[in-house]
Every structure is written in C-alpha cells, then in structure tokens.
mmCIF file of C-alpha atoms in Angstrom:
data_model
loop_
_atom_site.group_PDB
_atom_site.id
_atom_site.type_symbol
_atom_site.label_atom_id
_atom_site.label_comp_id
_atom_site.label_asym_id
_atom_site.label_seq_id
_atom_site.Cartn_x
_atom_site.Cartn_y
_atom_site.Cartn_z
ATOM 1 C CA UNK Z 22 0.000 0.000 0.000
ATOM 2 C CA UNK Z 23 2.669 2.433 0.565
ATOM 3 C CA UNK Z 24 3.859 2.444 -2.665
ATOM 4 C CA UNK Z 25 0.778 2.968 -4.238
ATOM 5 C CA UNK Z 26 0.732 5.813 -1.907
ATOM 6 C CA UNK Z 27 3.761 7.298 -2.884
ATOM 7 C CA UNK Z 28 3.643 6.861 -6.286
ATOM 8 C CA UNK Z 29 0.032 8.935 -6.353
ATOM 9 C CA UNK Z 30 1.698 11.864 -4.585
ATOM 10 C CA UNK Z 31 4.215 11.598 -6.720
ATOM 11 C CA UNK Z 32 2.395 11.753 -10.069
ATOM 12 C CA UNK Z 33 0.338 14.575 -8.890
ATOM 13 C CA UNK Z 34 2.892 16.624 -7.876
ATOM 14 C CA UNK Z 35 4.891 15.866 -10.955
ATOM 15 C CA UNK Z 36 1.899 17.337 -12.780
ATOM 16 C CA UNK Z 37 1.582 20.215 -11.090
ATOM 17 C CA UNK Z 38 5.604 20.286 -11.429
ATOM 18 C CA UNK Z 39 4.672 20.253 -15.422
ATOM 19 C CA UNK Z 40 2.354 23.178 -14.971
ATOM 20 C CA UNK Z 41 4.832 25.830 -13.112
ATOM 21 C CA UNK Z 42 6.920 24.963 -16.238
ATOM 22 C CA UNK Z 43 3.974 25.842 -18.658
ATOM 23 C CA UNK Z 44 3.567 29.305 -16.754
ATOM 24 C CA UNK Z 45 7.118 30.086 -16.474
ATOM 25 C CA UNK Z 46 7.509 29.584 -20.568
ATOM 26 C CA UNK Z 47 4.451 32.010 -21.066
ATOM 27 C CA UNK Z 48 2.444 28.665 -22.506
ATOM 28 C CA UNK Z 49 -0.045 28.763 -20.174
ATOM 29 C CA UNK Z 50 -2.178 32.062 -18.524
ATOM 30 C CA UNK Z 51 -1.944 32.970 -14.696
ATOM 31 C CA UNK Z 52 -5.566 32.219 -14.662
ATOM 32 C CA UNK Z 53 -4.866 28.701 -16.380
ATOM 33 C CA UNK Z 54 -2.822 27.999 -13.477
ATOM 34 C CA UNK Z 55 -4.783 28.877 -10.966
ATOM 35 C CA UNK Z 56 -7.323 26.637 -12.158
ATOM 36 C CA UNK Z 57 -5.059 23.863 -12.112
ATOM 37 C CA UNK Z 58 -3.407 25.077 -9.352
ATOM 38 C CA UNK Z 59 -6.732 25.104 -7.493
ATOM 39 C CA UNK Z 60 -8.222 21.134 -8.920
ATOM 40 C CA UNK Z 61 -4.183 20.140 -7.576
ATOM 41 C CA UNK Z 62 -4.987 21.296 -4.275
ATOM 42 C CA UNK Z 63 -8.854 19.652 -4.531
ATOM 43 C CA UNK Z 64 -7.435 16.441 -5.605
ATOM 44 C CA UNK Z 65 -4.423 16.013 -3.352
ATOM 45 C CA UNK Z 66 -7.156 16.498 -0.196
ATOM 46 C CA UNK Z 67 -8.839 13.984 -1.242
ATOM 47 C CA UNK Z 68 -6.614 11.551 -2.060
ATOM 48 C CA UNK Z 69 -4.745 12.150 1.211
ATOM 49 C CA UNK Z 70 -8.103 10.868 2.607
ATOM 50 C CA UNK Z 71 -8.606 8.422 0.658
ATOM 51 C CA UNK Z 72 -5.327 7.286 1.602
ATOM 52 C CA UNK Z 73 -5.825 7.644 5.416
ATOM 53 C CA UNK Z 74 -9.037 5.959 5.252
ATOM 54 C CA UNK Z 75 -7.408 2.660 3.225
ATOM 55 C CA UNK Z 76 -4.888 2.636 6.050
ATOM 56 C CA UNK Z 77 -7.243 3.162 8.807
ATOM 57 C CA UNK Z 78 -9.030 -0.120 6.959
ATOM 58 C CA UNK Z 79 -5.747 -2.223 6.706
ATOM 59 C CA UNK Z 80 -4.693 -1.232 10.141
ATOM 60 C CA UNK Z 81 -7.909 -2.506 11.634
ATOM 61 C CA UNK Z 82 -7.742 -5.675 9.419
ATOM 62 C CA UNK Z 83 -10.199 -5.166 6.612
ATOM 63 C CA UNK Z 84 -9.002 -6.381 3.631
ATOM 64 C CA UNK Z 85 -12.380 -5.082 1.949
ATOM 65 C CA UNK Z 86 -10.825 -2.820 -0.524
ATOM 66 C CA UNK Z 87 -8.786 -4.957 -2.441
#
C-alpha cells in the first residue's frame, strides 16, 4: 500500500511540477494555473483521505478494498 501511496503523490505533484513549467515559458495564462493550481490542491485532499481511510481499513484488518 505504501507504494501505491507514494507513487500517487508523486504523479500529482509531478503534474503540477509540469504546470509551473507551462507558466514560467508564457504557454499557459496565470488564470490557467490557478485553475489547475486550485483542482491540484482539490485532488491532493482527497486523495490524502482516501489514503488515510485505506490505512485506517488495513490497520484494523479489513481487507475489503482490495
């Protein structure tokens, strides 16, 4: 599991990564990036939940989400 956790956060930051490059070469608008600036924010929240609630679930023994 904590792999799969890892390698989540690490895609998603590598996109965001992707899109300060985009708005440092002029390729993208400062309100583009605030949009995805603002989902990257939405979607790392939840996935940091969804993460803590899988663990909470493997810690107490439920092997339910597989």
């Amino acid at each position: 599991m904590w792999v799969l956790k890892w390698i989540t956060k690490a895609s998603l930051s590598e996109t965001l990564t992707r899109v300060i490059g985009l708005k440092a070469t002029g390729q993208i608008s400062q309100s583009q990036f605030q949009q995805v600036d603002t989902l990257h924010y939405e979607v790392e929240n939840k996935l940091l939940r969804l993460i803590g609630s899988v663990e909470k679930r493997q810690w107490n023994g439920d092997q339910s989400y597989f």
